[in-house]
PDB file of C-alpha atoms in Angstrom:
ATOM      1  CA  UNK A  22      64.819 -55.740  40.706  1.00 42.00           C
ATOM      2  CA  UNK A  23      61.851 -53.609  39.742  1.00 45.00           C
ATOM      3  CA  UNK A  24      58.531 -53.670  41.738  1.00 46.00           C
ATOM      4  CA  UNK A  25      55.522 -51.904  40.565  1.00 46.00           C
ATOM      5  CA  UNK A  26      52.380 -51.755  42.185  1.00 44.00           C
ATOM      6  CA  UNK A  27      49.100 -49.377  42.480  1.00 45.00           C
ATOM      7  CA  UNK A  28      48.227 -47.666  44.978  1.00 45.00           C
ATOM      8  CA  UNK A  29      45.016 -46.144  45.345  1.00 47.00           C
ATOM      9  CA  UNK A  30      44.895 -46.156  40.873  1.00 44.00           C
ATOM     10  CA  UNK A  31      47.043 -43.290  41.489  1.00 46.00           C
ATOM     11  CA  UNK A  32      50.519 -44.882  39.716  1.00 47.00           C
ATOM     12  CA  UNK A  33      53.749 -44.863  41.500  1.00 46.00           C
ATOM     13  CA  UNK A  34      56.562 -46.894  40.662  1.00 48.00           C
ATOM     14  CA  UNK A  35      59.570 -48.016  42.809  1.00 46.00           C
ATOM     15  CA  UNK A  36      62.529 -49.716  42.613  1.00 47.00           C
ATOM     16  CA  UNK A  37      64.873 -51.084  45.088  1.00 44.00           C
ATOM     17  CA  UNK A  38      67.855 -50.745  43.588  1.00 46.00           C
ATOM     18  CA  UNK A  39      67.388 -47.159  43.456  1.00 50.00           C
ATOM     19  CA  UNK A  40      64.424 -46.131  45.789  1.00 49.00           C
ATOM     20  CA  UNK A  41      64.452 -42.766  44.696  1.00 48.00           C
ATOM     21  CA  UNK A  42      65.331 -42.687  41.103  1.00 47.00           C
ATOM     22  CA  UNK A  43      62.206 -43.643  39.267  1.00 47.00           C
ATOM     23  CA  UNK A  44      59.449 -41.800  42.315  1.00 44.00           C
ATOM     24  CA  UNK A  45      57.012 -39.735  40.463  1.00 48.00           C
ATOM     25  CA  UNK A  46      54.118 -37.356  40.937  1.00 45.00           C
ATOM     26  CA  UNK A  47      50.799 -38.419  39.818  1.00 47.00           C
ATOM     27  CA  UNK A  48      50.473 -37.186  35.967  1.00 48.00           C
ATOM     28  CA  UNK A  49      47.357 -35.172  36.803  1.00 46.00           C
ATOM     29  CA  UNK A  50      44.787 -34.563  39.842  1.00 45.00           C
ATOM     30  CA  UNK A  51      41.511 -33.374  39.292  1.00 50.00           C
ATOM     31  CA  UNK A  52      39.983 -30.987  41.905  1.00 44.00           C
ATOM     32  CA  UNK A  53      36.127 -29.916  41.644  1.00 46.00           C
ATOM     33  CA  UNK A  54      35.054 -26.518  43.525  1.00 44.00           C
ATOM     34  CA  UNK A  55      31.931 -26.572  44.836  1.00 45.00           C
ATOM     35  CA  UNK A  56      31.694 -22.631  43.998  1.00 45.00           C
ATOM     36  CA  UNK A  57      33.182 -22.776  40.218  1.00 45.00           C
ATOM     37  CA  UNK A  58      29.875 -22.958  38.617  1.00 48.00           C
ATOM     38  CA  UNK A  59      28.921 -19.554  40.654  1.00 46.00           C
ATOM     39  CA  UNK A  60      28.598 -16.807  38.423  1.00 47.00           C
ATOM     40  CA  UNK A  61      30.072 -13.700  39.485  1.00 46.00           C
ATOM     41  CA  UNK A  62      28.094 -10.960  37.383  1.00 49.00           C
ATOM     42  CA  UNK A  63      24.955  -9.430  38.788  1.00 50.00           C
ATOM     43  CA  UNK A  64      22.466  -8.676  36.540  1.00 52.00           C
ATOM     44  CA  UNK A  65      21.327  -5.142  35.777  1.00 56.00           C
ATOM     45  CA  UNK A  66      18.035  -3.540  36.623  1.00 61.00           C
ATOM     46  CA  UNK A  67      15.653  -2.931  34.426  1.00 62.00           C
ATOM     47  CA  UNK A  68      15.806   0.792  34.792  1.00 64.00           C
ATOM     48  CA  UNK A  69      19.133   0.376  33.392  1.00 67.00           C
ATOM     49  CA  UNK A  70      18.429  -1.529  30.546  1.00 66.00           C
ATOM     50  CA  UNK A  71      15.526   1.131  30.039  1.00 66.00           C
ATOM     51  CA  UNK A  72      17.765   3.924  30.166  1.00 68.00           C
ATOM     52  CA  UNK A  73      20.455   2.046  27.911  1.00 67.00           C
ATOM     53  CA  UNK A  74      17.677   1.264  24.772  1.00 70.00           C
ATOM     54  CA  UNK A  75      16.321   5.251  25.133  1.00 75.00           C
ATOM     55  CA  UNK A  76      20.457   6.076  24.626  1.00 79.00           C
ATOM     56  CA  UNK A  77      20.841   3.755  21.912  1.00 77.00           C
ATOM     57  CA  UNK A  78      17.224   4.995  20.192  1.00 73.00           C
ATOM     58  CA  UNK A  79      18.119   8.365  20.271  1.00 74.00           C
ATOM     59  CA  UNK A  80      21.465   7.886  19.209  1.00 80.00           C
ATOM     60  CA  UNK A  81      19.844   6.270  16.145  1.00 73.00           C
ATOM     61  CA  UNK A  82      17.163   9.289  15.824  1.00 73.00           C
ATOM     62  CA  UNK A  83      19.980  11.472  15.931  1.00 75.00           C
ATOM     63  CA  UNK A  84      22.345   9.862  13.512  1.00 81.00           C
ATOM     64  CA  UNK A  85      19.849   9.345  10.601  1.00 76.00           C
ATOM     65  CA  UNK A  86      18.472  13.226  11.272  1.00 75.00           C
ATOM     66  CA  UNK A  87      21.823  13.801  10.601  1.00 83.00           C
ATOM     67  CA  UNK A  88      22.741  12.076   7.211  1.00 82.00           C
ATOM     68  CA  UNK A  89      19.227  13.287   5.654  1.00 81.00           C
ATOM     69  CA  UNK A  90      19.970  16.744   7.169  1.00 84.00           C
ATOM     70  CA  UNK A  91      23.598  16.500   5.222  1.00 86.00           C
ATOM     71  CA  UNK A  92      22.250  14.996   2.682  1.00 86.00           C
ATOM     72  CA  UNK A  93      19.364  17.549   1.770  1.00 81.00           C
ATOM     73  CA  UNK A  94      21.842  20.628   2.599  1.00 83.00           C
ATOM     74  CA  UNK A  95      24.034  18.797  -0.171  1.00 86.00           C
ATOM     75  CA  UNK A  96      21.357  18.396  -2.371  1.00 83.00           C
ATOM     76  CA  UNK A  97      19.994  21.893  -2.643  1.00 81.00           C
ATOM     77  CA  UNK A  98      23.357  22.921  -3.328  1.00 85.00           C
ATOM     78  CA  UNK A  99      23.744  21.206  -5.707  1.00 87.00           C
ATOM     79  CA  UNK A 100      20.121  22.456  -7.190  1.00 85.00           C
ATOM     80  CA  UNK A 101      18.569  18.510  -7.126  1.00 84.00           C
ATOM     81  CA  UNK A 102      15.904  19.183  -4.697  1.00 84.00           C
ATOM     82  CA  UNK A 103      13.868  22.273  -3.766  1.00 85.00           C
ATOM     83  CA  UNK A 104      13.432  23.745  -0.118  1.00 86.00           C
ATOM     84  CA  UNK A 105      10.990  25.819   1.330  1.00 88.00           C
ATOM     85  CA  UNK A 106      11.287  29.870   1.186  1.00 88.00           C
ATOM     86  CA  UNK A 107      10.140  32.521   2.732  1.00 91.00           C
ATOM     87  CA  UNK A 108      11.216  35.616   0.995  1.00 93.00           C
ATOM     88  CA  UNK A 109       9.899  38.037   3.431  1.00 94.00           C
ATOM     89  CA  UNK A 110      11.341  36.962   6.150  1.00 94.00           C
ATOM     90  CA  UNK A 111      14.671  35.681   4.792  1.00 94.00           C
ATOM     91  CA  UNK A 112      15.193  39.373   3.510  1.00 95.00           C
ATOM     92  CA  UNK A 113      14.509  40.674   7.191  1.00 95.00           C
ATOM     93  CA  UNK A 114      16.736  37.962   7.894  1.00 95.00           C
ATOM     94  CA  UNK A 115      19.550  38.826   5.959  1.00 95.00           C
ATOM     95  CA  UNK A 116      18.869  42.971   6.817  1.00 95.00           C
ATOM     96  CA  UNK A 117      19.733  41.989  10.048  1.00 95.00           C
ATOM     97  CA  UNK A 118      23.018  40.643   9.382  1.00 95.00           C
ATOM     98  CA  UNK A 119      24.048  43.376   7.526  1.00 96.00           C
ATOM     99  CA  UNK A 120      23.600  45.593  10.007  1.00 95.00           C
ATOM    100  CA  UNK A 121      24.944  44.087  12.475  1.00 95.00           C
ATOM    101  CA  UNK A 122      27.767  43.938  10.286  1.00 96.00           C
ATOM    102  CA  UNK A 123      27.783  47.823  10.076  1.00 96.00           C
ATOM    103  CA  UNK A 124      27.622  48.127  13.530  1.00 96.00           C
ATOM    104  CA  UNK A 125      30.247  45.969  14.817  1.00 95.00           C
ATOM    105  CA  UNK A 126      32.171  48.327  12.046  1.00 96.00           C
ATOM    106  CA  UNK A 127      30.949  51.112  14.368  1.00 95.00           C
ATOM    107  CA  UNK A 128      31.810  49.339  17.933  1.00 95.00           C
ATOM    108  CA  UNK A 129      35.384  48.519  16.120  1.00 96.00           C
ATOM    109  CA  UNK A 130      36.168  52.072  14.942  1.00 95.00           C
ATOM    110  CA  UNK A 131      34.548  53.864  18.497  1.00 94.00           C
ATOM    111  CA  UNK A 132      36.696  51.912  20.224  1.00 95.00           C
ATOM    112  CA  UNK A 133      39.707  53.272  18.488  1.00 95.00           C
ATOM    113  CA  UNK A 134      38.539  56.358  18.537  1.00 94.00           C
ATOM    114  CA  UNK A 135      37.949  56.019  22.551  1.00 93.00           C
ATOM    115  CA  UNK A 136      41.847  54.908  23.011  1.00 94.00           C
ATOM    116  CA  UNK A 137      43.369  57.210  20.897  1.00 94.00           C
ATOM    117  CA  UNK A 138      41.715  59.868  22.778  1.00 93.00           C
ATOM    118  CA  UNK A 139      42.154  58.538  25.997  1.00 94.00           C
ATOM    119  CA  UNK A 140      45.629  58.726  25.338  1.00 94.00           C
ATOM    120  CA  UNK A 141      45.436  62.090  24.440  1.00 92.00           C
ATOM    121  CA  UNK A 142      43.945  63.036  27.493  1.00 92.00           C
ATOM    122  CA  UNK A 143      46.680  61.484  29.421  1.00 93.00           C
ATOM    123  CA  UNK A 144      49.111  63.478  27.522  1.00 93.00           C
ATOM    124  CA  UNK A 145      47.535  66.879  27.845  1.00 90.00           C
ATOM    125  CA  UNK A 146      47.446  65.793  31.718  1.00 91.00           C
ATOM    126  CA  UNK A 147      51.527  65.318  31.683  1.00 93.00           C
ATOM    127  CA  UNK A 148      51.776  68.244  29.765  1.00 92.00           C
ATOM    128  CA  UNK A 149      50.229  70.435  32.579  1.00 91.00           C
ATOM    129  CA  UNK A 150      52.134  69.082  35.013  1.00 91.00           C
ATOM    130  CA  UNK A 151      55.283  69.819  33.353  1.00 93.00           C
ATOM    131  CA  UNK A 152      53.573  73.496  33.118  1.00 90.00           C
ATOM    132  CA  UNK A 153      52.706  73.772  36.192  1.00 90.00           C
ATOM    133  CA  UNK A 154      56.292  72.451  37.220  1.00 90.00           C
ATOM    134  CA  UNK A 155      58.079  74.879  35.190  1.00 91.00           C
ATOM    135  CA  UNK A 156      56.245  78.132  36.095  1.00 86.00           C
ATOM    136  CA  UNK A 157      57.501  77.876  39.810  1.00 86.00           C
ATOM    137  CA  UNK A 158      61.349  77.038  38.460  1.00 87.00           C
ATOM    138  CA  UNK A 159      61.230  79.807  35.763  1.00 85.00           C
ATOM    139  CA  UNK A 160      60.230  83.161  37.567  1.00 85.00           C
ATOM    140  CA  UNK A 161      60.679  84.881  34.146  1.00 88.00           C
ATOM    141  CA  UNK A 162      58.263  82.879  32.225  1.00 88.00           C
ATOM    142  CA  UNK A 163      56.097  82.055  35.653  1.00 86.00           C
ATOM    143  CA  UNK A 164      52.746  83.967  33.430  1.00 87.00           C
ATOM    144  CA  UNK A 165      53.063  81.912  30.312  1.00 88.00           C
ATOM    145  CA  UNK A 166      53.454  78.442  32.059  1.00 88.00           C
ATOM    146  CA  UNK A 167      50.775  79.091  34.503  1.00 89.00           C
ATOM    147  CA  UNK A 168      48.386  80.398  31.744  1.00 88.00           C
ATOM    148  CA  UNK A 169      49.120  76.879  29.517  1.00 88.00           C
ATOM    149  CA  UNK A 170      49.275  75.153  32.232  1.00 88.00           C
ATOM    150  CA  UNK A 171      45.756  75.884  33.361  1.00 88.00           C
ATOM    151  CA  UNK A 172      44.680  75.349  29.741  1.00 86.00           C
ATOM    152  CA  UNK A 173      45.860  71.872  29.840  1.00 87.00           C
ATOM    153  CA  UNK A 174      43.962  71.480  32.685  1.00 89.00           C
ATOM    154  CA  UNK A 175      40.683  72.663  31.381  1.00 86.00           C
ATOM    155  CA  UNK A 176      41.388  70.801  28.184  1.00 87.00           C
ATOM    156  CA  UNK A 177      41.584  67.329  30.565  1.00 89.00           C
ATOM    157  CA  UNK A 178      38.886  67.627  32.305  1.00 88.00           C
ATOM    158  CA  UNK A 179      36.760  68.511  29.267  1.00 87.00           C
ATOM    159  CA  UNK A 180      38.533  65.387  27.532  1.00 89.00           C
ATOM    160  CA  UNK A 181      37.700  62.970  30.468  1.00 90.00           C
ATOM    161  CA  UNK A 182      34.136  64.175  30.263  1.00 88.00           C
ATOM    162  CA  UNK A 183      34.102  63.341  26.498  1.00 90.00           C
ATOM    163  CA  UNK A 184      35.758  60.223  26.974  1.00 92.00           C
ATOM    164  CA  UNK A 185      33.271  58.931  29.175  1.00 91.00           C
ATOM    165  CA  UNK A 186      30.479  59.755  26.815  1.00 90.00           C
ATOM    166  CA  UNK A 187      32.343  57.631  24.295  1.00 93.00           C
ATOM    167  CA  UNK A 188      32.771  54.908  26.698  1.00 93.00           C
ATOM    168  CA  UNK A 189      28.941  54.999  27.264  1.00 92.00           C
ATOM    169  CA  UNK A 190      28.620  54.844  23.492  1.00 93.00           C
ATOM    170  CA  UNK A 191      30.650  52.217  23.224  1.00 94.00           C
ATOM    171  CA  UNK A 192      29.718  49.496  26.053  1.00 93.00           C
ATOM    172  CA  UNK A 193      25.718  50.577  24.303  1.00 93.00           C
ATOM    173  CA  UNK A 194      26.878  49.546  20.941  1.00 94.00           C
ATOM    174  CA  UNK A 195      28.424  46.329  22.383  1.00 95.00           C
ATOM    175  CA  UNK A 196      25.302  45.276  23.798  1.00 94.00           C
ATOM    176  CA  UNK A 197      23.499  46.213  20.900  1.00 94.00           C
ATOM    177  CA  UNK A 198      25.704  44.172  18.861  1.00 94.00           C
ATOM    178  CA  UNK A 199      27.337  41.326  20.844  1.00 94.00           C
ATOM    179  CA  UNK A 200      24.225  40.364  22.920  1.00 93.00           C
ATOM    180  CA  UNK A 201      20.600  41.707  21.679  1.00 93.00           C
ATOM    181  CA  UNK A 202      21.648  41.010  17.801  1.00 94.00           C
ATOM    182  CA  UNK A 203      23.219  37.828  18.762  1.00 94.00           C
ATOM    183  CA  UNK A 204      20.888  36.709  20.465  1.00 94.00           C
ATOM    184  CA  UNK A 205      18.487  36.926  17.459  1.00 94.00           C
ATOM    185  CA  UNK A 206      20.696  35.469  15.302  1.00 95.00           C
ATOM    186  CA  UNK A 207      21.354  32.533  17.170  1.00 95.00           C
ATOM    187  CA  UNK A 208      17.614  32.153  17.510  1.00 95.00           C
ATOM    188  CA  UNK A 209      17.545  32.301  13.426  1.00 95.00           C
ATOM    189  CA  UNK A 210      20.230  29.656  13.288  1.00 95.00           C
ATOM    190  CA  UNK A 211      17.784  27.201  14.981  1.00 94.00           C
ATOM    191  CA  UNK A 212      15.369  28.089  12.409  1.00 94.00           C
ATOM    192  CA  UNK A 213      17.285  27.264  10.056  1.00 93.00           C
ATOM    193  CA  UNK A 214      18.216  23.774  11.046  1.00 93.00           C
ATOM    194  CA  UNK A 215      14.879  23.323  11.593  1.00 93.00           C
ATOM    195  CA  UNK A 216      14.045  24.217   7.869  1.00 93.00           C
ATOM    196  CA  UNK A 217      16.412  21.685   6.918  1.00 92.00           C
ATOM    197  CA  UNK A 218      15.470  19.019   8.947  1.00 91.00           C
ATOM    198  CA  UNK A 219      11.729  19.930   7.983  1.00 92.00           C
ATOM    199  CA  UNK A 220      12.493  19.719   3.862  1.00 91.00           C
ATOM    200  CA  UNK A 221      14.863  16.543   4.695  1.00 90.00           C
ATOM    201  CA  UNK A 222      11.628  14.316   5.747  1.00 89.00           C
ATOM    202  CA  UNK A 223       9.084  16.317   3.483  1.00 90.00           C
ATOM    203  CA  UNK A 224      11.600  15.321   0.691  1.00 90.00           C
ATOM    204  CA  UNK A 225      11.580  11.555   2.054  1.00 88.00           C
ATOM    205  CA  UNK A 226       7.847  11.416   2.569  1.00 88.00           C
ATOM    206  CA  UNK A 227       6.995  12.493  -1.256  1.00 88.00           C
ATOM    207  CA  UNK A 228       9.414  10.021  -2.553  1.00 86.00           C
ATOM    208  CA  UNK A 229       7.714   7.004  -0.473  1.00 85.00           C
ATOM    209  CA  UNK A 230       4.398   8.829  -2.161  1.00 86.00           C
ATOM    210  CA  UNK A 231       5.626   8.586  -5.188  1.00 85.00           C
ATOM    211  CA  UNK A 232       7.141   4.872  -4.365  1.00 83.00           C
ATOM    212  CA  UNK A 233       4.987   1.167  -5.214  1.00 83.00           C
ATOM    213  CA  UNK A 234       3.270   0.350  -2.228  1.00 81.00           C
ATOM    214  CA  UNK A 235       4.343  -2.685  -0.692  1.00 84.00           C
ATOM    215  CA  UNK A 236       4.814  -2.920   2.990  1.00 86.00           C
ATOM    216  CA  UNK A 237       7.705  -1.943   3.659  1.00 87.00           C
ATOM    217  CA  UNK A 238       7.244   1.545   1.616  1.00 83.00           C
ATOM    218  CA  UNK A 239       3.681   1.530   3.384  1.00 87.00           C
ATOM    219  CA  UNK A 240       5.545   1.194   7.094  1.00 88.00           C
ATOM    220  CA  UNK A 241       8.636   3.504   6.199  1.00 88.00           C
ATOM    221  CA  UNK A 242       6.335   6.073   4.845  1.00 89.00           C
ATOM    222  CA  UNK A 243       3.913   5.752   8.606  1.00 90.00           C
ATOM    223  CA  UNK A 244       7.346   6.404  10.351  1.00 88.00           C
ATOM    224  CA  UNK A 245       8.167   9.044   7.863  1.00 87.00           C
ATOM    225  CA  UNK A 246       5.112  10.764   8.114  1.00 91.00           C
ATOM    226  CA  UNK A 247       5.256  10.742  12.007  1.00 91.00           C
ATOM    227  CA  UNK A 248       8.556  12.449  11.804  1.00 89.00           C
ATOM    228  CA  UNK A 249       7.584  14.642   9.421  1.00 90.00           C
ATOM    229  CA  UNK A 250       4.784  16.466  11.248  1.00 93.00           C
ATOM    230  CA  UNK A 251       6.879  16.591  14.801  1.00 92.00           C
ATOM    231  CA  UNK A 252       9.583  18.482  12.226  1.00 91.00           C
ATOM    232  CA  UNK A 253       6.793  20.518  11.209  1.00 93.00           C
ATOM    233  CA  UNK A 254       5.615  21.996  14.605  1.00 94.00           C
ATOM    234  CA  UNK A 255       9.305  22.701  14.967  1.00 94.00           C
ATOM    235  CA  UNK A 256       9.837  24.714  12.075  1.00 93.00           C
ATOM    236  CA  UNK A 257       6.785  26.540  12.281  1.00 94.00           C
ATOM    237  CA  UNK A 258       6.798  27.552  16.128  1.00 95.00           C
ATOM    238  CA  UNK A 259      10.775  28.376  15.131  1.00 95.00           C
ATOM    239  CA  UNK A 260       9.506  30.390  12.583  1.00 95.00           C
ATOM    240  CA  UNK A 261       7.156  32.137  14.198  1.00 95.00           C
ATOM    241  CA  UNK A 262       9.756  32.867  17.593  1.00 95.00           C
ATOM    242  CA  UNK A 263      12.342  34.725  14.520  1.00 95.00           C
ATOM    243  CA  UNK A 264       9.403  36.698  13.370  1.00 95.00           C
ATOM    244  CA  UNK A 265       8.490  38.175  16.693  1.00 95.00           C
ATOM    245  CA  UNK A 266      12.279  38.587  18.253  1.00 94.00           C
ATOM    246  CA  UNK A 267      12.833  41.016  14.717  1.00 94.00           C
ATOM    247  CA  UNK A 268       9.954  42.802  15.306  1.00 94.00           C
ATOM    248  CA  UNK A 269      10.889  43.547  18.563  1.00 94.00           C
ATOM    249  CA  UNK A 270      14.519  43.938  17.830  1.00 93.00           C
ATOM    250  CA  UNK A 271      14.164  46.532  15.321  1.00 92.00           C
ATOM    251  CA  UNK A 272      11.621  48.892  17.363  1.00 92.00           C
ATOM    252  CA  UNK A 273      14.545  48.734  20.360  1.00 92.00           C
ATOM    253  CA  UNK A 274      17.508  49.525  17.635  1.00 92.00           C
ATOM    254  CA  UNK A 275      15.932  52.252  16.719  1.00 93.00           C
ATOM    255  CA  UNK A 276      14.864  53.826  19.820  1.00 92.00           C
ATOM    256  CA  UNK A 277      18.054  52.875  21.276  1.00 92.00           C
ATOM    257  CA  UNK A 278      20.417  54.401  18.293  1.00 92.00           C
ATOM    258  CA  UNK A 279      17.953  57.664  18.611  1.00 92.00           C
ATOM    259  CA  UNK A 280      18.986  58.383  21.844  1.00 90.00           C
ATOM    260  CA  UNK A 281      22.875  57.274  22.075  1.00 91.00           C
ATOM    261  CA  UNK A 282      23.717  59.081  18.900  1.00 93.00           C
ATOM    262  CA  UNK A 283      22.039  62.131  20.136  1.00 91.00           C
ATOM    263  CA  UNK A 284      24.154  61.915  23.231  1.00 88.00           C
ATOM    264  CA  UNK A 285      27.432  61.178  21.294  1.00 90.00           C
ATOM    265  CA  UNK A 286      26.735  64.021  19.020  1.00 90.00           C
ATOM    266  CA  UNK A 287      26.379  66.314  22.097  1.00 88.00           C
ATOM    267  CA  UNK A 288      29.300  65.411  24.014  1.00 88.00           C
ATOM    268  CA  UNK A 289      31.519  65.539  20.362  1.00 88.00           C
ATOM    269  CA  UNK A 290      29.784  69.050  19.411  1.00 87.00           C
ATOM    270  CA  UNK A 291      29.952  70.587  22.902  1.00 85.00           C
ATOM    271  CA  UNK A 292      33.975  69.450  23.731  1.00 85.00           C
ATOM    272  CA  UNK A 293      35.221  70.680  20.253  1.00 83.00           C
ATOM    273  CA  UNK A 294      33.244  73.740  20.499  1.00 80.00           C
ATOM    274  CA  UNK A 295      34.738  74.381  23.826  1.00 73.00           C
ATOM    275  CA  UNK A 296      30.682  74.463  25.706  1.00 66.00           C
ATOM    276  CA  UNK A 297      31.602  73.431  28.981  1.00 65.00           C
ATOM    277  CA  UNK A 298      28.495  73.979  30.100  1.00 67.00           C
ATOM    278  CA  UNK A 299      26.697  71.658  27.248  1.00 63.00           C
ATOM    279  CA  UNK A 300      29.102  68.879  28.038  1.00 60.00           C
ATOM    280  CA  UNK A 301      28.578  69.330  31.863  1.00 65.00           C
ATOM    281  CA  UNK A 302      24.765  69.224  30.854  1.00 68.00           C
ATOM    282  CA  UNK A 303      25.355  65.677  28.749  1.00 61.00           C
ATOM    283  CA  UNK A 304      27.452  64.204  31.657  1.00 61.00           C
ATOM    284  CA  UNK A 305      24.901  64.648  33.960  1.00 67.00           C
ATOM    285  CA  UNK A 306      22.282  62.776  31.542  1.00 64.00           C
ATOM    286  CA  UNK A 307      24.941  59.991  31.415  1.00 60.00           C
ATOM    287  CA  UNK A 308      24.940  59.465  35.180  1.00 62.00           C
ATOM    288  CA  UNK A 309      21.146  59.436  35.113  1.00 63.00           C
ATOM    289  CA  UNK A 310      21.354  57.172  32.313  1.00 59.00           C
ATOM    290  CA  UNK A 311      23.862  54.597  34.272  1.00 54.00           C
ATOM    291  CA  UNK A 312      22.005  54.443  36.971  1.00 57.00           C
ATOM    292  CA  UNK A 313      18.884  53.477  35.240  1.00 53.00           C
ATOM    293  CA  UNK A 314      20.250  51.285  32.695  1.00 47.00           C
ATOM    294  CA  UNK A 315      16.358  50.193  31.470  1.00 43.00           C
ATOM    295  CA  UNK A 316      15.802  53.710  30.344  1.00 41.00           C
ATOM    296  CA  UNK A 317      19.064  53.552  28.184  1.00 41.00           C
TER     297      UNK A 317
END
């Protein structure tokens, strides 16, 4: 016997043969939270949003500066579009990095120069010891060791003086080449991208000249134009920066050069010549020289 009956519209089902067997659980319950429909997210600032459209612009900017920048460099290498020269200064230009190719030749080879001979010196240092050594064991040479002996000393100190002339040479040249050239140089790389950049939008502005005018041309050829003249200013202060940093460049190289070849050609001339006195002379302009580096 089977008795079914509704409580609350909710469903259960009994029977009394078997209380238990047939019991069940509602099918579903539905339960509403009074804080579901809250939403969780706070919305940003608008300083934020600001600050995330100027990232996003000038991500733009810099990606399509980029393709026309590739693309021009392509293009005038491939002789489809022309660029603008300036012959003068691209020849002082490309004097400069020849030399500073030549002198890095010079930095590479006086620094060989400085450790072979610095190992020399050491030798000729051991070599008087072992002279000096020998002429207190050997009473029947004692003379002849102690005359060599002393000229291996005379020849060290001479040869440290020397070396530090060439030392001086060489941490001169360095700066010459690793840090006042370099410096220009990487001052003429900017120019040059800016060049680039400059012909890119010059070439895009004469083609939306050159296009029909419809609006869209007439709009892209505003925003072209506005680009344009911004790359302009660049280029031309750019330009102007290289020309003055060469100018000044060369009248330092020179007067530099003058005076640390001089003093290389001393200390070379006075230690192979055996003028201790000369080479005394040139180490004492060295120490005023390294204590006033300016005046080097």
């Amino acid at each position: 016997v089977e008795e079914e009956y509704q409580e609350d519209s909710v469903g259960h089902k009994r029977s009394y043969s078997n209380p238990g067997a047939d019991l069940r659980r509602p099918g579903s319950l539905h339960f509403s939270s009074a804080t579901s429909s809250i939403s969780l997210t706070t919305p940003g600032s608008p300083g934020e949003a600001l600050v995330k459209n100027n990232k996003l612009e000038n991500m733009k900017k810099w990606t399509i500066s980029t393709y026309k920048c590739s693309r021009q460099s392509l293009y005038e290498k491939l002789g489809k579009t022309s660029k603008t020269v300036d012959p003068e200064l691209d020849d002082q230009i490309e004097t400069l990095r020849d030399t500073q190719r030549k002198y890095s030749n010079i930095l590479r080879t006086a620094k060989a120069l400085s450790s072979h001979f610095y190992n020399m010196v050491q030798t000729q240092n051991s070599l008087g010891s072992c002279f000096s050594d020998l002429a207190h064991k050997s009473p029947e040479l004692q003379q002849e060791f102690l005359f060599n002996a002393e000229a291996q000393r005379n020849l060290t100190k001479n040869g440290q003086q020397l070396l530090a002339s060439l030392n001086f040479f060489v941490s001169s040249m360095n700066t010459i080449v690793n840090k006042t050239m370099e410096d220009s140089l990487l001052t003429v790389k900017q120019y040059e991208v800016a060049r680039v950049e400059y012909d890119a939008y010059r070439t895009d502005l004469e083609y939306y000249a050159a296009s029909r005018e419809t609006e869209a041309n007439q709009q892209k050829m505003s925003e072209t134009q506005i680009r344009f003249n911004e790359k302009k200013d660049e280029f031309e202060k750019l330009r102007s920066d290289v020309q003055i940093k060469l100018k000044f460049l060369d009248e330092n190289r020179v007067k530099v050069m003058a005076k640390q070849l001089l003093v290389f050609h001393t200390a070379v001339s006075a230690y192979f010549s055996g003028n201790q006195a000369a080479l005394g002379e040139n180490m004492e302009q060295l120490a005023g020289k390294m204590k006033s580096p300016a005046a080097s």
